[in-house]
Amino acid sequence: MVAPAHIEHAVAVLRAGGVIAFPTETVYGLGADASNAAAVAKIYALKARPSTHPVIVHLAAAEQLAQWAREVPASATLLAARYWPGPLTLILRRAAHVLDAVTGGQDSVALRVPSHPVAQALLHAFDGGVAAPSANRFGRVSATSAAHVREEFGAALDVVLDGGDCEVGIESTIVDVSGTQPALLRPGGISLAELEQALGAALGAIGTDAPRAPGTLKAHYAPATPLMLVDPDMVPELVRSFARQEKTVAVLSFSTMRALVPGLAWVSAPADAPGYAHALYANLRLLDASGSDLIVVERPPPQPQWLAVLDRLTRAAAGSGPPDTP
Ligand code: TXA
Ligand code: MG
């Protein structure tokens, strides 16, 4: 775990306008003082992220919500009380002081109270908002361990707080409560059914605000190796046909299917959605590092509990390949 001295040091770096990496229960974040535009600009530079793409402000507790949002609708109060601290991000109308550097110039702000004990310790000690996107280069696979963060950014980061492997493993669920009807912008650790039950109402469709949320870009969360999402019964034939062409294939399977061709990079992921999500980015990194020509992912079933995983896999397939391919 992280010693108090490390938290103090990270807080000092934040106060001085620096950038740190820290764990959350979803994925690692790249954090800067949300009230310091120059510090937030450093995150964008490190990630090579377009400046119009807004970042989430992380807070220690739900009570701080009203300091960052100028309107707190009943739906926000309800969801915050139920899920914070936890893997939920709320989009609200921003308070006047919230920087354009954080919101990408929009009138809304994304807020989240993470539950990871290291994130909690950091945010309580800092006593302000920490602007943080996921700790990966723009469009690439998120980091779920401190080692992944170092792989992405190497010596460019002075402080990487090591909180172990992230429990959820995929990014937070994003709900926009700034409009007339709450809408799901990004599926995540909290299921649609759970949210609708909590709200007592249906949520607006995913992606209605697509251009505002780059996590909803078609190509995202992608490895450098081309990735194909393939129906289970098609996997054996595809793998064998690539083997005949002397192409190396790396496979991410989830069922009882076992390695079909000797010598393949083969990962059998847990067959339950939370377990699969927990290991997803580590698995993609592992398969990406295998030096194979192609990553074949056995498509998980089209059931509601797989929504967030299928969302990430579909975008990974769309955006995969070397950085110079569109
Ligand atoms: O689990 C998470 O949410 C992680 C951890 C570190 O908290 N963070 C994360 O940040 O995934 P990032 O930047 O990779 O994704 C945040 C998403 C982006 O798709 C962004 O466009 C969207 O939130 N977002 C941020 N502010 C927004 C706003 N005002 N309106 C709509 N979408 C917004
Ligand atoms: Mg991200």
Short mmCIF file of C-alpha atoms and ligand atoms in Angstrom, two decimals:
data_model
loop_
_atom_site.label_atom_id
_atom_site.label_comp_id
_atom_site.label_asym_id
_atom_site.label_seq_id
_atom_site.Cartn_x
_atom_site.Cartn_y
_atom_site.Cartn_z
CA MET A 1 0.00 0.00 0.00
CA VAL A 2 0.91 3.67 -0.23
CA ALA A 3 2.67 5.28 2.75
CA PRO A 4 1.30 8.58 4.11
CA ALA A 5 4.57 10.27 3.08
CA HIS A 6 3.88 9.30 -0.54
CA ILE A 7 0.41 10.84 -0.38
CA GLU A 8 1.90 14.03 1.10
CA HIS A 9 4.47 14.17 -1.67
CA ALA A 10 1.79 13.64 -4.33
CA VAL A 11 -0.27 16.45 -2.80
CA ALA A 12 2.77 18.75 -2.83
CA VAL A 13 3.29 17.97 -6.54
CA LEU A 14 -0.40 18.72 -7.25
CA ARG A 15 -0.18 22.03 -5.35
CA ALA A 16 2.95 22.94 -7.32
CA GLY A 17 1.08 22.41 -10.60
CA GLY A 18 2.54 19.01 -11.43
CA VAL A 19 0.97 15.83 -12.76
CA ILE A 20 0.72 12.55 -10.82
CA ALA A 21 -0.70 9.11 -11.53
CA PHE A 22 -3.02 7.56 -8.95
CA PRO A 23 -5.18 4.45 -8.65
CA THR A 24 -8.96 4.42 -8.64
CA GLU A 25 -11.26 1.40 -8.38
CA THR A 26 -11.89 1.61 -12.17
CA VAL A 27 -8.58 2.46 -13.87
CA TYR A 28 -5.51 4.59 -13.03
CA GLY A 29 -5.86 8.33 -13.52
CA LEU A 30 -3.42 11.06 -14.56
CA GLY A 31 -4.19 13.85 -12.11
CA ALA A 32 -3.62 17.60 -11.88
CA ASP A 33 -5.10 20.45 -9.83
CA ALA A 34 -8.46 21.13 -11.54
CA SER A 35 -8.24 24.82 -10.62
CA ASN A 36 -4.85 25.31 -12.33
CA ALA A 37 -5.17 25.64 -16.14
CA ALA A 38 -1.43 25.23 -16.76
CA ALA A 39 -1.39 22.02 -14.72
CA VAL A 40 -4.39 20.61 -16.61
CA ALA A 41 -2.68 21.52 -19.91
CA LYS A 42 0.22 19.27 -18.88
CA ILE A 43 -2.13 16.26 -18.77
CA TYR A 44 -3.32 16.94 -22.30
CA ALA A 45 0.28 17.23 -23.50
CA LEU A 46 1.31 13.98 -21.78
CA LYS A 47 -1.65 12.05 -23.22
CA ALA A 48 -1.48 13.73 -26.63
CA ARG A 49 -5.20 14.35 -26.11
CA PRO A 50 -7.07 16.98 -28.14
CA SER A 51 -7.81 19.98 -25.90
CA THR A 52 -11.53 19.98 -26.74
CA HIS A 53 -12.00 16.66 -24.93
CA PRO A 54 -13.13 17.32 -21.35
CA VAL A 55 -11.75 15.58 -18.26
CA ILE A 56 -13.43 14.34 -15.07
CA VAL A 57 -12.98 16.27 -11.82
CA HIS A 58 -12.38 13.85 -8.92
CA LEU A 59 -13.66 14.87 -5.49
CA ALA A 60 -13.21 13.46 -1.99
CA ALA A 61 -16.90 13.41 -1.08
CA ALA A 62 -20.38 13.98 -2.50
CA GLU A 63 -20.78 17.11 -0.34
CA GLN A 64 -18.37 18.92 -2.71
CA LEU A 65 -20.72 18.43 -5.67
CA ALA A 66 -22.41 21.79 -5.21
CA GLN A 67 -19.04 23.60 -5.32
CA TRP A 68 -18.48 22.41 -8.89
CA ALA A 69 -22.02 22.34 -10.31
CA ARG A 70 -24.35 25.34 -10.42
CA GLU A 71 -27.43 23.15 -10.44
CA VAL A 72 -27.81 19.84 -8.66
CA PRO A 73 -30.97 18.10 -9.90
CA ALA A 74 -32.73 15.51 -7.73
CA SER A 75 -31.45 12.71 -10.00
CA ALA A 76 -27.84 13.75 -9.25
CA THR A 77 -28.42 13.85 -5.49
CA LEU A 78 -30.03 10.42 -5.64
CA LEU A 79 -27.31 8.79 -7.75
CA ALA A 80 -24.50 10.42 -5.74
CA ALA A 81 -26.00 9.22 -2.46
CA ARG A 82 -26.38 5.72 -3.81
CA TYR A 83 -23.13 5.19 -5.73
CA TRP A 84 -20.48 7.58 -4.36
CA PRO A 85 -17.81 6.80 -3.51
CA GLY A 86 -17.80 4.45 -6.51
CA PRO A 87 -17.47 3.91 -10.27
CA LEU A 88 -20.02 6.52 -11.39
CA THR A 89 -19.39 9.86 -13.14
CA LEU A 90 -22.11 12.53 -13.29
CA ILE A 91 -22.30 15.30 -15.90
CA LEU A 92 -23.79 18.49 -14.46
CA ARG A 93 -24.04 22.16 -15.39
CA ARG A 94 -20.73 23.64 -14.37
CA ALA A 95 -20.17 26.26 -11.68
CA ALA A 96 -18.80 29.59 -12.98
CA HIS A 97 -15.24 29.00 -11.71
CA VAL A 98 -14.76 25.67 -13.50
CA LEU A 99 -12.00 26.10 -16.08
CA ASP A 100 -12.48 25.69 -19.84
CA ALA A 101 -9.31 23.60 -19.72
CA VAL A 102 -11.31 21.04 -17.71
CA THR A 103 -14.63 21.16 -19.57
CA GLY A 104 -13.26 21.57 -23.08
CA GLY A 105 -15.19 24.84 -23.19
CA GLN A 106 -18.57 23.17 -22.59
CA ASP A 107 -21.15 24.41 -20.12
CA SER A 108 -21.07 21.07 -18.25
CA VAL A 109 -18.60 19.37 -15.94
CA ALA A 110 -17.96 15.69 -15.20
CA LEU A 111 -17.69 14.86 -11.47
CA ARG A 112 -16.79 11.65 -9.70
CA VAL A 113 -15.98 10.51 -6.14
CA PRO A 114 -13.76 7.42 -6.43
CA SER A 115 -13.77 4.77 -3.70
CA HIS A 116 -10.21 3.44 -3.95
CA PRO A 117 -8.58 4.03 -0.55
CA VAL A 118 -5.49 5.64 -2.11
CA ALA A 119 -7.63 7.98 -4.22
CA GLN A 120 -9.68 8.80 -1.13
CA ALA A 121 -6.55 9.54 0.94
CA LEU A 122 -5.14 11.71 -1.86
CA LEU A 123 -8.35 13.68 -2.42
CA HIS A 124 -8.98 14.27 1.28
CA ALA A 125 -5.40 15.47 1.79
CA PHE A 126 -5.49 17.69 -1.32
CA ASP A 127 -8.87 19.13 -0.42
CA GLY A 128 -9.70 20.29 -3.95
CA GLY A 129 -10.73 18.89 -7.31
CA VAL A 130 -8.29 16.67 -9.18
CA ALA A 131 -8.82 16.70 -12.95
CA ALA A 132 -7.93 13.25 -14.24
CA PRO A 133 -8.40 11.30 -17.43
CA SER A 134 -7.41 7.65 -17.62
CA ALA A 135 -3.61 7.18 -17.49
CA ASN A 136 -3.01 6.04 -21.06
CA ARG A 137 -2.07 7.70 -24.31
CA PHE A 138 -5.07 9.06 -26.21
CA GLY A 139 -7.15 6.31 -27.83
CA ARG A 140 -5.12 3.50 -26.30
CA VAL A 141 -5.75 0.85 -23.66
CA SER A 142 -6.34 2.19 -20.13
CA ALA A 143 -3.96 1.32 -17.30
CA THR A 144 -5.13 -0.92 -14.46
CA SER A 145 -1.83 -1.26 -12.60
CA ALA A 146 1.07 1.04 -11.71
CA ALA A 147 3.27 -1.00 -14.06
CA HIS A 148 0.89 -0.21 -16.96
CA VAL A 149 1.14 3.50 -16.15
CA ARG A 150 4.93 3.33 -16.28
CA GLU A 151 4.72 1.43 -19.58
CA GLU A 152 2.65 4.30 -21.00
CA PHE A 153 4.59 7.27 -19.63
CA GLY A 154 7.96 6.04 -18.36
CA ALA A 155 10.10 8.75 -16.81
CA ALA A 156 7.70 11.53 -17.83
CA LEU A 157 5.89 11.10 -14.50
CA ASP A 158 7.54 11.92 -11.17
CA VAL A 159 4.84 10.34 -9.03
CA VAL A 160 2.97 7.10 -9.65
CA LEU A 161 1.03 6.07 -6.54
CA ASP A 162 0.85 2.28 -6.58
CA GLY A 163 -2.52 1.04 -5.32
CA GLY A 164 -2.31 -2.43 -6.86
CA ASP A 165 -4.63 -3.79 -9.54
CA CYS A 166 -7.85 -1.85 -10.10
CA GLU A 167 -10.85 -3.79 -8.84
CA VAL A 168 -13.41 -2.87 -11.53
CA GLY A 169 -10.90 -2.72 -14.39
CA ILE A 170 -12.92 -0.63 -16.86
CA GLU A 171 -13.84 3.06 -16.70
CA SER A 172 -16.70 4.51 -14.69
CA THR A 173 -20.29 4.59 -15.89
CA ILE A 174 -21.09 8.14 -17.09
CA VAL A 175 -24.60 9.54 -16.62
CA ASP A 176 -25.50 12.97 -17.94
CA VAL A 177 -27.90 14.66 -15.53
CA SER A 178 -27.50 18.14 -17.04
CA GLY A 179 -30.48 17.86 -19.39
CA THR A 180 -34.17 17.15 -19.10
CA GLN A 181 -33.76 13.35 -19.00
CA PRO A 182 -30.75 11.54 -17.48
CA ALA A 183 -28.79 9.79 -20.23
CA LEU A 184 -26.16 7.08 -20.20
CA LEU A 185 -23.04 8.40 -21.99
CA ARG A 186 -20.70 5.51 -21.22
CA PRO A 187 -21.60 2.06 -19.84
CA GLY A 188 -19.33 0.90 -17.02
CA GLY A 189 -19.18 -0.94 -13.73
CA ILE A 190 -22.74 0.00 -12.75
CA SER A 191 -25.35 -1.64 -14.96
CA LEU A 192 -28.07 0.18 -16.87
CA ALA A 193 -30.74 -1.86 -15.07
CA GLU A 194 -29.37 -0.86 -11.66
CA LEU A 195 -29.30 2.82 -12.59
CA GLU A 196 -32.82 2.77 -13.98
CA GLN A 197 -34.04 1.03 -10.87
CA ALA A 198 -32.34 3.63 -8.67
CA LEU A 199 -33.83 6.49 -10.71
CA GLY A 200 -37.22 4.87 -11.15
CA ALA A 201 -37.09 5.96 -14.80
CA ALA A 202 -35.57 4.96 -18.13
CA LEU A 203 -32.22 6.47 -19.13
CA GLY A 204 -31.70 8.18 -22.48
CA ALA A 205 -29.78 6.20 -25.09
CA ILE A 206 -26.02 5.70 -25.12
CA GLY A 207 -24.15 8.02 -27.39
CA THR A 208 -26.82 10.71 -27.77
CA ASP A 209 -24.05 13.10 -26.72
CA ALA A 210 -21.36 11.24 -28.58
CA PRO A 211 -19.28 14.17 -29.82
CA ARG A 212 -19.01 15.55 -26.30
CA ALA A 213 -17.54 12.40 -24.85
CA PRO A 214 -14.42 11.09 -26.60
CA GLY A 215 -14.78 7.84 -24.67
CA THR A 216 -17.70 7.37 -27.03
CA LEU A 217 -15.60 7.83 -30.15
CA LYS A 218 -15.89 4.77 -32.32
CA ALA A 219 -12.17 4.04 -32.06
CA HIS A 220 -10.86 3.93 -28.50
CA TYR A 221 -9.29 1.65 -25.89
CA ALA A 222 -7.28 0.05 -28.67
CA PRO A 223 -4.11 -2.06 -28.79
CA ALA A 224 -1.45 -1.43 -31.46
CA THR A 225 -2.00 -4.92 -32.92
CA PRO A 226 -5.07 -5.20 -35.19
CA LEU A 227 -7.94 -6.72 -33.19
CA MET A 228 -10.96 -8.67 -34.47
CA LEU A 229 -14.06 -9.40 -32.45
CA VAL A 230 -15.29 -12.80 -33.60
CA ASP A 231 -18.36 -14.95 -32.84
CA PRO A 232 -17.39 -18.02 -30.74
CA ASP A 233 -18.19 -20.60 -33.42
CA MET A 234 -16.02 -18.73 -35.94
CA VAL A 235 -12.89 -18.63 -33.77
CA PRO A 236 -11.45 -22.10 -34.54
CA GLU A 237 -11.78 -21.72 -38.31
CA LEU A 238 -10.28 -18.24 -38.32
CA VAL A 239 -7.36 -19.22 -36.11
CA ARG A 240 -6.58 -22.26 -38.28
CA SER A 241 -6.81 -20.27 -41.48
CA PHE A 242 -4.35 -17.67 -40.16
CA ALA A 243 -2.04 -20.46 -39.00
CA ARG A 244 -2.06 -21.88 -42.55
CA GLN A 245 -1.03 -18.45 -43.84
CA GLU A 246 1.82 -18.49 -41.31
CA LYS A 247 0.39 -15.49 -39.53
CA THR A 248 0.64 -15.46 -35.76
CA VAL A 249 -2.61 -14.95 -33.90
CA ALA A 250 -3.16 -14.09 -30.24
CA VAL A 251 -6.52 -15.13 -28.80
CA LEU A 252 -8.63 -13.76 -25.97
CA SER A 253 -11.24 -16.43 -25.20
CA PHE A 254 -13.67 -16.57 -22.33
CA SER A 255 -15.46 -19.88 -22.66
CA THR A 256 -14.20 -23.39 -22.21
CA MET A 257 -12.44 -23.17 -25.56
CA ARG A 258 -8.81 -24.24 -25.22
CA ALA A 259 -5.77 -23.35 -27.30
CA LEU A 260 -6.47 -24.67 -30.81
CA VAL A 261 -3.04 -24.44 -32.32
CA PRO A 262 0.11 -25.07 -30.29
CA GLY A 263 2.32 -22.07 -29.67
CA LEU A 264 -0.39 -19.42 -29.90
CA ALA A 265 -0.59 -16.60 -27.38
CA TRP A 266 -3.84 -17.62 -25.70
CA VAL A 267 -5.61 -16.04 -22.76
CA SER A 268 -8.69 -17.62 -21.17
CA ALA A 269 -10.58 -14.80 -19.47
CA PRO A 270 -13.11 -15.32 -16.67
CA ALA A 271 -16.56 -16.21 -18.02
CA ASP A 272 -18.41 -13.73 -15.74
CA ALA A 273 -18.68 -10.10 -16.86
CA PRO A 274 -17.16 -8.44 -13.75
CA GLY A 275 -14.23 -10.89 -13.76
CA TYR A 276 -13.74 -10.38 -17.50
CA ALA A 277 -13.81 -6.58 -17.11
CA HIS A 278 -11.37 -6.70 -14.19
CA ALA A 279 -8.76 -8.46 -16.35
CA LEU A 280 -9.64 -6.94 -19.75
CA TYR A 281 -6.98 -4.23 -20.18
CA ALA A 282 -4.20 -6.35 -18.67
CA ASN A 283 -5.20 -9.13 -21.09
CA LEU A 284 -5.21 -6.79 -24.08
CA ARG A 285 -1.77 -5.46 -23.09
CA LEU A 286 -0.46 -9.02 -22.72
CA LEU A 287 -1.76 -10.07 -26.14
CA ASP A 288 -0.53 -6.83 -27.71
CA ALA A 289 2.95 -7.53 -26.34
CA SER A 290 2.99 -11.06 -27.80
CA GLY A 291 4.17 -9.69 -31.14
CA SER A 292 1.36 -11.44 -33.01
CA ASP A 293 -0.02 -10.26 -36.37
CA LEU A 294 -3.58 -10.24 -35.09
CA ILE A 295 -5.56 -10.38 -31.84
CA VAL A 296 -8.75 -12.45 -32.11
CA VAL A 297 -11.28 -11.83 -29.35
CA GLU A 298 -14.06 -14.37 -28.81
CA ARG A 299 -17.20 -12.21 -28.65
CA PRO A 300 -18.93 -12.34 -25.25
CA PRO A 301 -22.70 -12.95 -25.22
CA PRO A 302 -25.09 -10.06 -26.04
CA GLN A 303 -26.58 -9.94 -22.54
CA PRO A 304 -27.06 -6.73 -20.51
CA GLN A 305 -24.31 -7.56 -18.01
CA TRP A 306 -21.79 -7.60 -20.88
CA LEU A 307 -22.78 -4.17 -22.24
CA ALA A 308 -19.75 -2.27 -20.91
CA VAL A 309 -17.28 -4.99 -21.95
CA LEU A 310 -18.80 -5.24 -25.45
CA ASP A 311 -18.63 -1.44 -25.74
CA ARG A 312 -14.87 -1.46 -24.97
CA LEU A 313 -14.18 -4.44 -27.26
CA THR A 314 -16.10 -2.93 -30.18
CA ARG A 315 -14.13 0.31 -29.89
CA ALA A 316 -10.86 -1.59 -29.44
CA ALA A 317 -11.56 -3.41 -32.70
CA ALA A 318 -12.39 -0.13 -34.50
CA GLY A 319 -9.29 1.69 -33.30
CA SER A 320 -6.69 -1.07 -33.29
CA GLY A 321 -3.57 -1.18 -35.40
CA PRO A 322 -0.36 0.83 -35.54
CA PRO A 323 -0.75 4.54 -34.64
CA ASP A 324 -0.40 5.64 -38.28
CA THR A 325 -3.42 3.67 -39.52
CA PRO A 326 -6.76 5.47 -39.26
O1 TXA B 1 -13.20 5.58 -14.45
C1 TXA B 1 -12.98 6.68 -14.93
O2 TXA B 1 -13.90 7.45 -15.27
C2 TXA B 1 -11.51 7.09 -15.11
C3 TXA B 1 -10.89 7.28 -13.74
C4 TXA B 1 -9.47 7.78 -13.81
O3 TXA B 1 -11.69 8.16 -12.98
N1 TXA B 1 -11.41 8.26 -15.90
C5 TXA B 1 -11.66 8.28 -17.22
O4 TXA B 1 -11.39 9.50 -17.82
O5 TXA B 1 -12.06 7.33 -17.84
P1 TXA B 1 -11.32 9.69 -19.39
O6 TXA B 1 -10.86 11.09 -19.56
O7 TXA B 1 -10.52 8.63 -20.02
O8 TXA B 1 -12.81 9.58 -19.81
C6 TXA B 1 -13.72 10.56 -19.35
C7 TXA B 1 -14.88 10.66 -20.25
C8 TXA B 1 -14.49 11.13 -21.63
O9 TXA B 1 -15.17 10.33 -22.56
C9 TXA B 1 -14.99 12.55 -21.63
O10 TXA B 1 -15.33 12.99 -22.91
C10 TXA B 1 -16.19 12.48 -20.75
O11 TXA B 1 -15.78 11.64 -19.72
N2 TXA B 1 -16.51 13.80 -20.23
C11 TXA B 1 -15.79 14.56 -19.41
N3 TXA B 1 -16.40 15.75 -19.20
C12 TXA B 1 -17.54 15.72 -19.91
C13 TXA B 1 -18.62 16.63 -20.11
N4 TXA B 1 -18.63 17.83 -19.53
N5 TXA B 1 -19.63 16.25 -20.91
C14 TXA B 1 -19.63 15.02 -21.50
N6 TXA B 1 -18.66 14.12 -21.34
C15 TXA B 1 -17.62 14.46 -20.57
MG MG B 2 -9.76 7.27 -21.24
#
